[in-house]
mmCIF file of C-alpha atoms in Angstrom:
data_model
loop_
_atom_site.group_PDB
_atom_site.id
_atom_site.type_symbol
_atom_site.label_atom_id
_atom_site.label_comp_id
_atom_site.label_asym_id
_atom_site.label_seq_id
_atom_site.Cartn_x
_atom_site.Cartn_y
_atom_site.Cartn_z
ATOM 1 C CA UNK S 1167 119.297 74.218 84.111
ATOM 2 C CA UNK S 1168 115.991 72.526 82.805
ATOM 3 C CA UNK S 1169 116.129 70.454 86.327
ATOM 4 C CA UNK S 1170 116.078 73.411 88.407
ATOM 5 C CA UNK S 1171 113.372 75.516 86.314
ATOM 6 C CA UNK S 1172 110.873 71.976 86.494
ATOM 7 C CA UNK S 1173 112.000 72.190 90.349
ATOM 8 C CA UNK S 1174 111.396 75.616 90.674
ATOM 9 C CA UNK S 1175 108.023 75.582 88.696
ATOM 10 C CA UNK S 1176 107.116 72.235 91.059
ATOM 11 C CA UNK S 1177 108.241 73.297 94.389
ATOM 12 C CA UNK S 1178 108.054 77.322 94.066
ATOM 13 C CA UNK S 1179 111.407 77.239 96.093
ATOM 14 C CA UNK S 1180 115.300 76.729 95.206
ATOM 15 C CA UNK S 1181 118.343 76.699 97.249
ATOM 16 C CA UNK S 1182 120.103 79.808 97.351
ATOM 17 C CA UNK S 1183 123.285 78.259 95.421
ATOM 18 C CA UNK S 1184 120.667 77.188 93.179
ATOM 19 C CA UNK S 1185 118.942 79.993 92.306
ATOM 20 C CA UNK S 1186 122.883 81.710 92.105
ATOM 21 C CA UNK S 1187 123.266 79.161 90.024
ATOM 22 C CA UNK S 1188 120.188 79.629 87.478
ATOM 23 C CA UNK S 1189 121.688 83.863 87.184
ATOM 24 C CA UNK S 1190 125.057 82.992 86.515
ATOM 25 C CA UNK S 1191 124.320 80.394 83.544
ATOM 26 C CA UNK S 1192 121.114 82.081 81.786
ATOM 27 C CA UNK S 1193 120.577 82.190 78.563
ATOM 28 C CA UNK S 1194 118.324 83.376 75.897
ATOM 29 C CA UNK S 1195 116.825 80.236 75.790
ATOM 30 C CA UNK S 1196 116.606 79.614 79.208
ATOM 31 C CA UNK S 1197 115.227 83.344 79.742
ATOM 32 C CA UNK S 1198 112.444 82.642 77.187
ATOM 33 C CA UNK S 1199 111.632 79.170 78.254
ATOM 34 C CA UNK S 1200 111.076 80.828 82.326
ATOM 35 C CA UNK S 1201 109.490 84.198 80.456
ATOM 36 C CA UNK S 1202 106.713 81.052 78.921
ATOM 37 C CA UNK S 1203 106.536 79.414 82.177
ATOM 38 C CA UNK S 1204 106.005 82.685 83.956
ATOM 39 C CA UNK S 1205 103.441 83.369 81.529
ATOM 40 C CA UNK S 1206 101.713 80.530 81.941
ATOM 41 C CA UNK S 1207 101.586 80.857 85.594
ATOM 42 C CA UNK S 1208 100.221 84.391 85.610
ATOM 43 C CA UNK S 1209 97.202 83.506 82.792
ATOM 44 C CA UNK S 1210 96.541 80.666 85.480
ATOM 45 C CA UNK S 1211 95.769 83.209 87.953
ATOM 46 C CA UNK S 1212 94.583 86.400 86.437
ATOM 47 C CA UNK S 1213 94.117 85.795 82.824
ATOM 48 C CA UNK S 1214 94.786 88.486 80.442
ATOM 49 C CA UNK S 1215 94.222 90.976 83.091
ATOM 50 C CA UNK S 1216 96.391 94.064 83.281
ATOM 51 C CA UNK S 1217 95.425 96.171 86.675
ATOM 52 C CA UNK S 1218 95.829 99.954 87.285
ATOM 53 C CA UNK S 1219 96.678 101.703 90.209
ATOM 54 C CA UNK S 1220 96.464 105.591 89.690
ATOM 55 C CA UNK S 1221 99.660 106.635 91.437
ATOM 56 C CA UNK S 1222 99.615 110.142 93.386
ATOM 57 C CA UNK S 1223 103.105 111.225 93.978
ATOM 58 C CA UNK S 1224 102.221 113.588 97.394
ATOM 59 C CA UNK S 1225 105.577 115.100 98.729
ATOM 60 C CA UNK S 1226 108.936 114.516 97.765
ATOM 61 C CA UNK S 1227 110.640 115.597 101.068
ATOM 62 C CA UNK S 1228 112.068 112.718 102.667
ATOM 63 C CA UNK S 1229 113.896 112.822 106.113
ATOM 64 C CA UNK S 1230 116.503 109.889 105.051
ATOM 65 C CA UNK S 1231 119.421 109.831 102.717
ATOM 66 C CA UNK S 1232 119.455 107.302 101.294
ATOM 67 C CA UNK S 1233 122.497 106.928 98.760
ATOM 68 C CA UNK S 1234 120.699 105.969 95.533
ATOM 69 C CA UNK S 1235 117.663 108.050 96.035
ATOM 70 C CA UNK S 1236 117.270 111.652 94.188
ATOM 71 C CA UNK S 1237 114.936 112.934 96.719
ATOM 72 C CA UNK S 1238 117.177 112.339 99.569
ATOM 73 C CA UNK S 1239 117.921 114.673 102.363
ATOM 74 C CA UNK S 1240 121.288 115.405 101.326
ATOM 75 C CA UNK S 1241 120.095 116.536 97.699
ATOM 76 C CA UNK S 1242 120.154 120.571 97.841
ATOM 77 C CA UNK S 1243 119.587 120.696 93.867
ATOM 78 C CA UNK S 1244 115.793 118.808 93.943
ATOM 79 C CA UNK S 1245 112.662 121.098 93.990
ATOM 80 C CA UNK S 1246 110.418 120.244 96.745
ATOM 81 C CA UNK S 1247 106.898 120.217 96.991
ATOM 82 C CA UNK S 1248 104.216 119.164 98.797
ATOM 83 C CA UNK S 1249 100.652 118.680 97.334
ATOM 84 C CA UNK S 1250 97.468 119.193 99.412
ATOM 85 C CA UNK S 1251 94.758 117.510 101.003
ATOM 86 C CA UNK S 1252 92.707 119.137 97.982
ATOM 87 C CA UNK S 1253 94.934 118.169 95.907
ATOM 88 C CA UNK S 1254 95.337 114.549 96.477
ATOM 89 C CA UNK S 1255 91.615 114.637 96.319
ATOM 90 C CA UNK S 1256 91.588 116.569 92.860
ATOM 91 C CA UNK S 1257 93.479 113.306 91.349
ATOM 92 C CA UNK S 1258 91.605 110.843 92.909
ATOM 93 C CA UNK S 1259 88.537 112.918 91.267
ATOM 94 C CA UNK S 1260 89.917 112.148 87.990
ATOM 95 C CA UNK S 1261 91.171 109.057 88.691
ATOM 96 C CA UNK S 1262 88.241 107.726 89.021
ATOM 97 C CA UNK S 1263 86.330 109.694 86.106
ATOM 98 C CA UNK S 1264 88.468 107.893 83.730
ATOM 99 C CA UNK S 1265 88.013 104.346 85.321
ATOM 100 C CA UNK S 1266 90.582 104.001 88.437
ATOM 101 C CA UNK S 1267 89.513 102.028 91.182
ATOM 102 C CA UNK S 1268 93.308 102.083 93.115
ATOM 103 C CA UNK S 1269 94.890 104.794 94.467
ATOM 104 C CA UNK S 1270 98.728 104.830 95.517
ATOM 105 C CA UNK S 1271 99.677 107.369 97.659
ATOM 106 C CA UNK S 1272 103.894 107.257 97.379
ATOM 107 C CA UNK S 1273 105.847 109.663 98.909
ATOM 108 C CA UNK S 1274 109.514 110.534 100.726
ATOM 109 C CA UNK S 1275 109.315 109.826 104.456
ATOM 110 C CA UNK S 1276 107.869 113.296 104.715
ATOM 111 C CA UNK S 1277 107.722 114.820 109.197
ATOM 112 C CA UNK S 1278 105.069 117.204 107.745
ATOM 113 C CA UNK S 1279 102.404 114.416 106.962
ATOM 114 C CA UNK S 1280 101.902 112.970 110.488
ATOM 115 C CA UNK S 1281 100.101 109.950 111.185
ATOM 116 C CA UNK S 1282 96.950 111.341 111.685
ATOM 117 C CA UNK S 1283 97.595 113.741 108.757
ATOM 118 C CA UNK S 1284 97.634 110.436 106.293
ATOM 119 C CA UNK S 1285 94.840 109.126 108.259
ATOM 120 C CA UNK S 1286 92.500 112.210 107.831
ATOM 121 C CA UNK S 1287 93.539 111.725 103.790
ATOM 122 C CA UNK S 1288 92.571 107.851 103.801
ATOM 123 C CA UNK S 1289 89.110 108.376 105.477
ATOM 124 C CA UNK S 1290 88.334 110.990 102.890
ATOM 125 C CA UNK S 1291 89.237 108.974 100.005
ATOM 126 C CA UNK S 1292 87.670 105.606 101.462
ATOM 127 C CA UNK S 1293 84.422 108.156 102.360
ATOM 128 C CA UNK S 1294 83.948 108.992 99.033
ATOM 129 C CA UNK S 1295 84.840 106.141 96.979
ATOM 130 C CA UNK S 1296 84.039 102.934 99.073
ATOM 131 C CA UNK S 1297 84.576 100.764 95.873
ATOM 132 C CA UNK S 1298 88.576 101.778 95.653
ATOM 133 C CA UNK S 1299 91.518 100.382 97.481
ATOM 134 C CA UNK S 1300 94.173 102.522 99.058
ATOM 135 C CA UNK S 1301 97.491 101.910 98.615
ATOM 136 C CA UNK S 1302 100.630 103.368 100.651
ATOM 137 C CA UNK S 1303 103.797 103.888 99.892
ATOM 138 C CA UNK S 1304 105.437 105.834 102.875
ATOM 139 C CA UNK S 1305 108.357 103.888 104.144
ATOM 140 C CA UNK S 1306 109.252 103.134 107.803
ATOM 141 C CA UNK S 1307 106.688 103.612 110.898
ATOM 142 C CA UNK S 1308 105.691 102.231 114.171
ATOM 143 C CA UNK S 1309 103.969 99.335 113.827
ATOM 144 C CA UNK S 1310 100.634 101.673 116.152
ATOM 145 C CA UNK S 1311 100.604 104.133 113.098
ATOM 146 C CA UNK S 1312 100.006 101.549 110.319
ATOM 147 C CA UNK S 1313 97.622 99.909 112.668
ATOM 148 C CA UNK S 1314 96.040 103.767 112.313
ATOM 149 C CA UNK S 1315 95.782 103.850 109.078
ATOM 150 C CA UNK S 1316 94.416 100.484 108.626
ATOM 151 C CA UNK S 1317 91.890 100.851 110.884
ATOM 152 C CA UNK S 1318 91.008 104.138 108.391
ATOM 153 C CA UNK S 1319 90.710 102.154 105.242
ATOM 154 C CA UNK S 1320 94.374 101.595 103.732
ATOM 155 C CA UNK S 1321 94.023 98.047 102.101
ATOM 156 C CA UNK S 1322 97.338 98.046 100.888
ATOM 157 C CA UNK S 1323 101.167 98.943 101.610
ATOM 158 C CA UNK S 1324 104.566 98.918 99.208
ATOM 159 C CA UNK S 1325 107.804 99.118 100.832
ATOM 160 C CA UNK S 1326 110.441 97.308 98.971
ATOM 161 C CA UNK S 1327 113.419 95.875 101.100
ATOM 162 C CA UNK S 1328 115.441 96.971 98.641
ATOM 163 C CA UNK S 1329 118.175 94.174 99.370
ATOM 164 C CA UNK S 1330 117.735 91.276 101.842
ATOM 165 C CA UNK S 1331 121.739 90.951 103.031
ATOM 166 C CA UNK S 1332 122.546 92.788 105.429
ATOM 167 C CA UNK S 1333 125.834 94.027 104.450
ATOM 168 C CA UNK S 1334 124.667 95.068 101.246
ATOM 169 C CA UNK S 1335 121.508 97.142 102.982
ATOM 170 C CA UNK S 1336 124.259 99.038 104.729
ATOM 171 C CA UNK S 1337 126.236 100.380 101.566
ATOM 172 C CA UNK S 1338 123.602 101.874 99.860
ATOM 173 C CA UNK S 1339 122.081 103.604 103.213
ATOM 174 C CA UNK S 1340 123.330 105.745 106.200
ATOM 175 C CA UNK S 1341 124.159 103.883 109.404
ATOM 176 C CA UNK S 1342 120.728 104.421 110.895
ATOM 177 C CA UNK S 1343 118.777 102.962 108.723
ATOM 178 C CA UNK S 1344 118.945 99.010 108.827
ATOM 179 C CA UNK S 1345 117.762 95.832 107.143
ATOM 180 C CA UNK S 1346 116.116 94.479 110.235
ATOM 181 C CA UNK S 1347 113.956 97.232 111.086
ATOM 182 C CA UNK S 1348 112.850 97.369 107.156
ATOM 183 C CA UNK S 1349 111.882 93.650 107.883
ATOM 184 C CA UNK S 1350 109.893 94.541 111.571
ATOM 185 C CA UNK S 1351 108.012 96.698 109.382
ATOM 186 C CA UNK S 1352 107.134 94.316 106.699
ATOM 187 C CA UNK S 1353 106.326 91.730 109.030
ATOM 188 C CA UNK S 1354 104.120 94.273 111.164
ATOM 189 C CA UNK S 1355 102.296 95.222 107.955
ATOM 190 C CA UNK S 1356 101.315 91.550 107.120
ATOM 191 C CA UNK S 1357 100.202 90.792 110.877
ATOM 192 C CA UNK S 1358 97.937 93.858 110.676
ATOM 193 C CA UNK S 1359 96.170 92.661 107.575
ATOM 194 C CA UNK S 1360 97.892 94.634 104.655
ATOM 195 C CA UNK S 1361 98.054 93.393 101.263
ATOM 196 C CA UNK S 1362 101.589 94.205 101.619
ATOM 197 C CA UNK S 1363 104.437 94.219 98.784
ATOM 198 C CA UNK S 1364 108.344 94.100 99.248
ATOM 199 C CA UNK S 1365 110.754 94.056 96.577
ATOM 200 C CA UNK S 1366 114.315 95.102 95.755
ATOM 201 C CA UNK S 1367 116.669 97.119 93.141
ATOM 202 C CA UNK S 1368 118.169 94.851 90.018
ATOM 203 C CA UNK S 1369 121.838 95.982 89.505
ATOM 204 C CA UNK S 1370 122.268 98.523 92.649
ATOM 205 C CA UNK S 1371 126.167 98.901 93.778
ATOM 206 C CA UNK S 1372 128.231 96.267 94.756
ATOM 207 C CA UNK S 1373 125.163 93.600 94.005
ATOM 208 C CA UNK S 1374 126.398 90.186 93.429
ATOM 209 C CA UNK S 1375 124.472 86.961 92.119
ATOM 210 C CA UNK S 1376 124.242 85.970 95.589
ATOM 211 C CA UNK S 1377 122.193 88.998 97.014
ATOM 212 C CA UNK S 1378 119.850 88.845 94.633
ATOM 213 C CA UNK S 1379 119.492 84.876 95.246
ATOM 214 C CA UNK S 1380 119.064 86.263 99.146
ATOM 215 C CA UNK S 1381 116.297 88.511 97.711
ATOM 216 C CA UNK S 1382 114.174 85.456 96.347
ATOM 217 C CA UNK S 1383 114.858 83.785 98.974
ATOM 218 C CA UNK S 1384 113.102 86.487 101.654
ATOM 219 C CA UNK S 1385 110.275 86.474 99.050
ATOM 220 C CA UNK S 1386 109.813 83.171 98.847
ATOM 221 C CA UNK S 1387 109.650 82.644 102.704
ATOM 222 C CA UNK S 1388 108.009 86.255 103.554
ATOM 223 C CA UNK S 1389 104.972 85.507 100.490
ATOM 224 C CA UNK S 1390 103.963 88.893 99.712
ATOM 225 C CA UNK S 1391 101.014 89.946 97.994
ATOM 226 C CA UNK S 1392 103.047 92.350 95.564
ATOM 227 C CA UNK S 1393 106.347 92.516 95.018
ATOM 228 C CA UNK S 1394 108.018 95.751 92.674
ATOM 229 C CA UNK S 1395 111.519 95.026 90.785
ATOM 230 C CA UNK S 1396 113.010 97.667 88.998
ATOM 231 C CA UNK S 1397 116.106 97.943 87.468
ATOM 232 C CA UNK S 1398 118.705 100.424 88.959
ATOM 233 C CA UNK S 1399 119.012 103.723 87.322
ATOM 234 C CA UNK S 1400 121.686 106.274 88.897
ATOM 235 C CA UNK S 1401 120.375 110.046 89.754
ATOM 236 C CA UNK S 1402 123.263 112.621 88.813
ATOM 237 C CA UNK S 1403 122.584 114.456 92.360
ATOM 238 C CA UNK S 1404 123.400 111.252 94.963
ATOM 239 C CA UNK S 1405 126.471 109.666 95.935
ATOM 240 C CA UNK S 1406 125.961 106.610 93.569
ATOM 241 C CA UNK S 1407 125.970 109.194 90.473
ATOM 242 C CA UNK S 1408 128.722 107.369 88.179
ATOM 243 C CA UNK S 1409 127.362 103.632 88.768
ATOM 244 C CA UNK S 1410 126.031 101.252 85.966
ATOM 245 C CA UNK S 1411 122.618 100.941 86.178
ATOM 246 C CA UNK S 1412 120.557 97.914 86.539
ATOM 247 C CA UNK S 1413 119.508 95.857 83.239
ATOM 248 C CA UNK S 1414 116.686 95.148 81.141
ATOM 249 C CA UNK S 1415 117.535 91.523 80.628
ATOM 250 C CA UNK S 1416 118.490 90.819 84.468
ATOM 251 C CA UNK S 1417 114.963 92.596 85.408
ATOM 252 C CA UNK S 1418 112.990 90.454 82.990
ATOM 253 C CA UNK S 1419 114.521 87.226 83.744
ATOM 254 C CA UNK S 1420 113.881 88.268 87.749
ATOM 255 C CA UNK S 1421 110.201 88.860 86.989
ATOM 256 C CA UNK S 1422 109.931 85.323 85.235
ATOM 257 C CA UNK S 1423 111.604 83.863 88.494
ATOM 258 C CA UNK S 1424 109.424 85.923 90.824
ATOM 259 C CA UNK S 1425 106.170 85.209 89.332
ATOM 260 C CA UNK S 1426 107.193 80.908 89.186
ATOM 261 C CA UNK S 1427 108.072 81.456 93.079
ATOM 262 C CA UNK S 1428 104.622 83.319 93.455
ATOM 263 C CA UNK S 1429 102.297 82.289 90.587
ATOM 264 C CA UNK S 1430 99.180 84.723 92.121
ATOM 265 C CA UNK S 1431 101.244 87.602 93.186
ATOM 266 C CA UNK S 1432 100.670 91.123 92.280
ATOM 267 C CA UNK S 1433 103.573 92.271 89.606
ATOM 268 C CA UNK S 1434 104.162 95.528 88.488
ATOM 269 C CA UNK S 1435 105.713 96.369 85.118
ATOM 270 C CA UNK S 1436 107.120 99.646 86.728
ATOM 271 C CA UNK S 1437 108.429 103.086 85.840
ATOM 272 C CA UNK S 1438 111.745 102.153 85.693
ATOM 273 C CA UNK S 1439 111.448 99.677 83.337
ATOM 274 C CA UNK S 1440 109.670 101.949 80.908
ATOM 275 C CA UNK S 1441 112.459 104.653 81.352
ATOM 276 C CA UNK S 1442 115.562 102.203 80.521
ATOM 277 C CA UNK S 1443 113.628 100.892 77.341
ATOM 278 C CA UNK S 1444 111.077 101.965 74.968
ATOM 279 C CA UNK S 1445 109.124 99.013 74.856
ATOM 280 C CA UNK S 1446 110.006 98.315 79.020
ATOM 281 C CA UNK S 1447 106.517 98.036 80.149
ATOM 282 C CA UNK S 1448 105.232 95.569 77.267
ATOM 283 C CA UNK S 1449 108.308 93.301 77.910
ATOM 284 C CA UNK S 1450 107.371 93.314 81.579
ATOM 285 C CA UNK S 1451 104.156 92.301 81.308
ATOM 286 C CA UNK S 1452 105.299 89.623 79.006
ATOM 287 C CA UNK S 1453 107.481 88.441 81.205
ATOM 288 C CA UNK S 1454 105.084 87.619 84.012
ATOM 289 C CA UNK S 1455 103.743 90.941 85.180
ATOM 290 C CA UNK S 1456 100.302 92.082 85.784
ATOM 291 C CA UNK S 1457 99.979 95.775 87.183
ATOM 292 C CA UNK S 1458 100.770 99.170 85.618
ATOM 293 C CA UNK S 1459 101.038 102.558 87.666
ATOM 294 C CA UNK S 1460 100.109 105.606 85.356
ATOM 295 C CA UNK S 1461 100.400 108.648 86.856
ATOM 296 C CA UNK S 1462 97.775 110.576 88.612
ATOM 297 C CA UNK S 1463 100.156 113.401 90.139
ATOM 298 C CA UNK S 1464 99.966 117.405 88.722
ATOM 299 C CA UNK S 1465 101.356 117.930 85.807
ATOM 300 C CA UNK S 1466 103.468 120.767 87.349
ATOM 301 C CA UNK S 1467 105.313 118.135 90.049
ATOM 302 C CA UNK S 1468 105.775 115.228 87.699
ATOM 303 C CA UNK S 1469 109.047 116.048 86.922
ATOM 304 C CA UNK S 1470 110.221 116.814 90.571
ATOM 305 C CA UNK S 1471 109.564 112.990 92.171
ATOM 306 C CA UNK S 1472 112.475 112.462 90.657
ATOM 307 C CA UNK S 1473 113.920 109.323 92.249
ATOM 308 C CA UNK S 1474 116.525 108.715 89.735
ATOM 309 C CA UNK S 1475 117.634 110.453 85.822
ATOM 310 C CA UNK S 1476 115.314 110.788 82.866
ATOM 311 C CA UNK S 1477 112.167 109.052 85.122
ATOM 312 C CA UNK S 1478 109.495 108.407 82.115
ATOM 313 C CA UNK S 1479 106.822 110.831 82.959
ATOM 314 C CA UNK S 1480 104.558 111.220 79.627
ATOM 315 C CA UNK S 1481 103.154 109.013 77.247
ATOM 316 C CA UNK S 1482 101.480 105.921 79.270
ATOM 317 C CA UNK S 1483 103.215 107.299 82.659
ATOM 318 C CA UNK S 1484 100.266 110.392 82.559
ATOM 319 C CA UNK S 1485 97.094 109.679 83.042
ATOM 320 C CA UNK S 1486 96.075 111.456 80.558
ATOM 321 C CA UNK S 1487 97.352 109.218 78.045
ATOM 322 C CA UNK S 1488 95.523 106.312 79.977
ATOM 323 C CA UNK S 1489 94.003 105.414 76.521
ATOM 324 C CA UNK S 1490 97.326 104.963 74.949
ATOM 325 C CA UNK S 1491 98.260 102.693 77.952
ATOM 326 C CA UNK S 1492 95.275 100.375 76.958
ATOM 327 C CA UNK S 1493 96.095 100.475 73.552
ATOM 328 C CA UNK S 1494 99.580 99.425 74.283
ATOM 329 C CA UNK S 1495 98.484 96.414 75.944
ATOM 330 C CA UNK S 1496 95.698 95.125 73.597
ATOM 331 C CA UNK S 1497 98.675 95.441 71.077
ATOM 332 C CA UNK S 1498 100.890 92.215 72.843
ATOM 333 C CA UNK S 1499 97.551 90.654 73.482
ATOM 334 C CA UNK S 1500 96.439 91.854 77.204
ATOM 335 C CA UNK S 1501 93.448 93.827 78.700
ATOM 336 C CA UNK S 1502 93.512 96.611 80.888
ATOM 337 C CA UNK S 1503 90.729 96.183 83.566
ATOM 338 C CA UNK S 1504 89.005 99.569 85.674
ATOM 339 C CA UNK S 1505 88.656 96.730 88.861
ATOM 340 C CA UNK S 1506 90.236 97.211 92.287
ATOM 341 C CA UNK S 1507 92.726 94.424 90.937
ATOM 342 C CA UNK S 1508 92.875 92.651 94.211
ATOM 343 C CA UNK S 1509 94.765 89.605 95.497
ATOM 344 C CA UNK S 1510 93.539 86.487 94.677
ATOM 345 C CA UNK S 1511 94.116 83.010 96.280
ATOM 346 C CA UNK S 1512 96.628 80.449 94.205
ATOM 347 C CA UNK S 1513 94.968 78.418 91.372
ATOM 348 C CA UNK S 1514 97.182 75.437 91.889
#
């Protein structure tokens, strides 16, 4: 086990039946010595820097149905909505009164907001604040429509992969979605010019050791900028209601690996991880992670982007509690920075 976490740390690459092999025989020890490594590696890079990115929560209609997802299609019981141009541009307002400079503009793969809808909302927002970066998180597209919205000021663009076998992509989504157009999009994003961030559930249905060795291995060979790991956490409305979720000591240990594999990459400590444990976010960041997403969405919709049951959304998930946030992180020794938090090049 040491052997392969020197190789790993040396070579930023294992063999798949290597990396199966470092999940199947972890230990605490093992977990902490990879959390110190991955610790190391990230102060290497970006110091004691935590980054923000104010996330805006637009629509939660979503065309697909996808079988772990609470705003799916199929889901009769969730409470739409759909915020407005003025609205979007309400929270950036505030976002950047208290310090912001990121925006994230997530939402379900919504037929309402048309390409040239999300374009018309990135020119604003680049128009009047030329010192943020705009991030999108708005699943599938032709590769001409994120070409649009680069060319209108989007720096940035999330779309996990969710799970890099093929066979596995297919149980947890309908038949016409598919791994290999998630990938044409990924790669289309980085041959644009996108920061662009992939990532995948830890502990979705039927997930083995050796799809989540697959996962590292697409990360390792694609190189993102970000990546976002989250644990799984069933939604009581979706098809995958009575499944285990994903947990907190997989997730960590994944976050060590991820940030060895990637030393300068951007790491979220996300949502999920705050929901499944009290202290979720803080043990993130410890264990190699670098970027928290309070909440800039309405008060009043908070509650309804729910992807999956009990979603944290108070305390350090609203931004009004943004001070808390900082507090929390001066606590376990880190410093929450108001910069655009972007991507730097590999300290070796």
């Amino acid at each position: 086990m040491l052997s392969l976490i020197e190789k790993l740390e040396k070579e930023r690459s294992l063999l798949e039946s290597e990396y199966v092999y470092l999940l199947e025989n972890r230990t605490p020890e093992i977990s902490e010595l990879l959390l110190k490594k991955a610790t190391e590696a990230r102060k290497r890079n970006y110091g004691i820097d935590i980054y923000v990115r104010g996330l805006i929560e637009f629509t939660n209609y979503c065309k697909n149905n996808c079988y772990y997802c609470g705003i799916r299609a199929g889901n009769k019981k969730a409470e739409r909505y759909r915020l407005s141009e003025e609205e979007i541009l309400s929270c950036c307002e505030y976002g950047y009164k208290i310090g912001m400079r990121t925006f994230v503009l997530q939402g379900g793969e919504d037929v309402y907001f048309t390409a040239e809808r999300i374009e018309n909302i990135i020119r604003q927002i680049k128009n009047t604040y030329p010192d943020c970066a705009v991030t999108l998180s708005f699943g599938e597209h032709p590769k001409e429509t994120y070409q649009k919205w680069f060319d209108a000021g989007a720096d940035r663009y999330l779309l996990r992969h969710e799970t890099a076998d093929d066979k596995h992509y297919a149980l947890l989504h309908p038949s016409n979605l598919t791994l290999e157009n998630r990938k044409k999009c990924l790669y289309d994003l980085k041959e644009i010019g996108y920061q662009v961030g992939c990532g995948f559930m830890v502990g979705s249905p039927f997930q083995t050791n050796f799809h989540l060795a697959r996962d590292l291995k697409f990360i390792e060979e694609f190189k993102p900028q970000m990546v976002g790991i989250g644990p799984f956490i069933p939604h009581c409305d979706t098809p995958f209601s009575k499944e285990k979720g994903g947990s907190l000591e997989m997730t960590l240990f994944l976050l060590s690996v991820v940030r060895l594999i990637l030393p300068n990459v951007l790491l979220p400590a996300t949502t999920a991880l705050g929901t499944i444990s009290e202290n979720g976010r803080e043990k993130g960041i410890l264990a190699g992670a670098n970027v928290c997403m309070p909440n800039l969405s309405p008060k009043e919709v908070r509650h309804k982007y729910m992807l999956y049951n009990n979603k944290k959304s108070t305390g350090a998930e609203s931004a009004d509690e943004f001070q808390y946030l900082k507090e929390r992180m001066e606590k376990i020794g880190y410093h929450v920075t108001v910069s655009r938090g972007d991507f730097k090049p590999d300290i070796l």
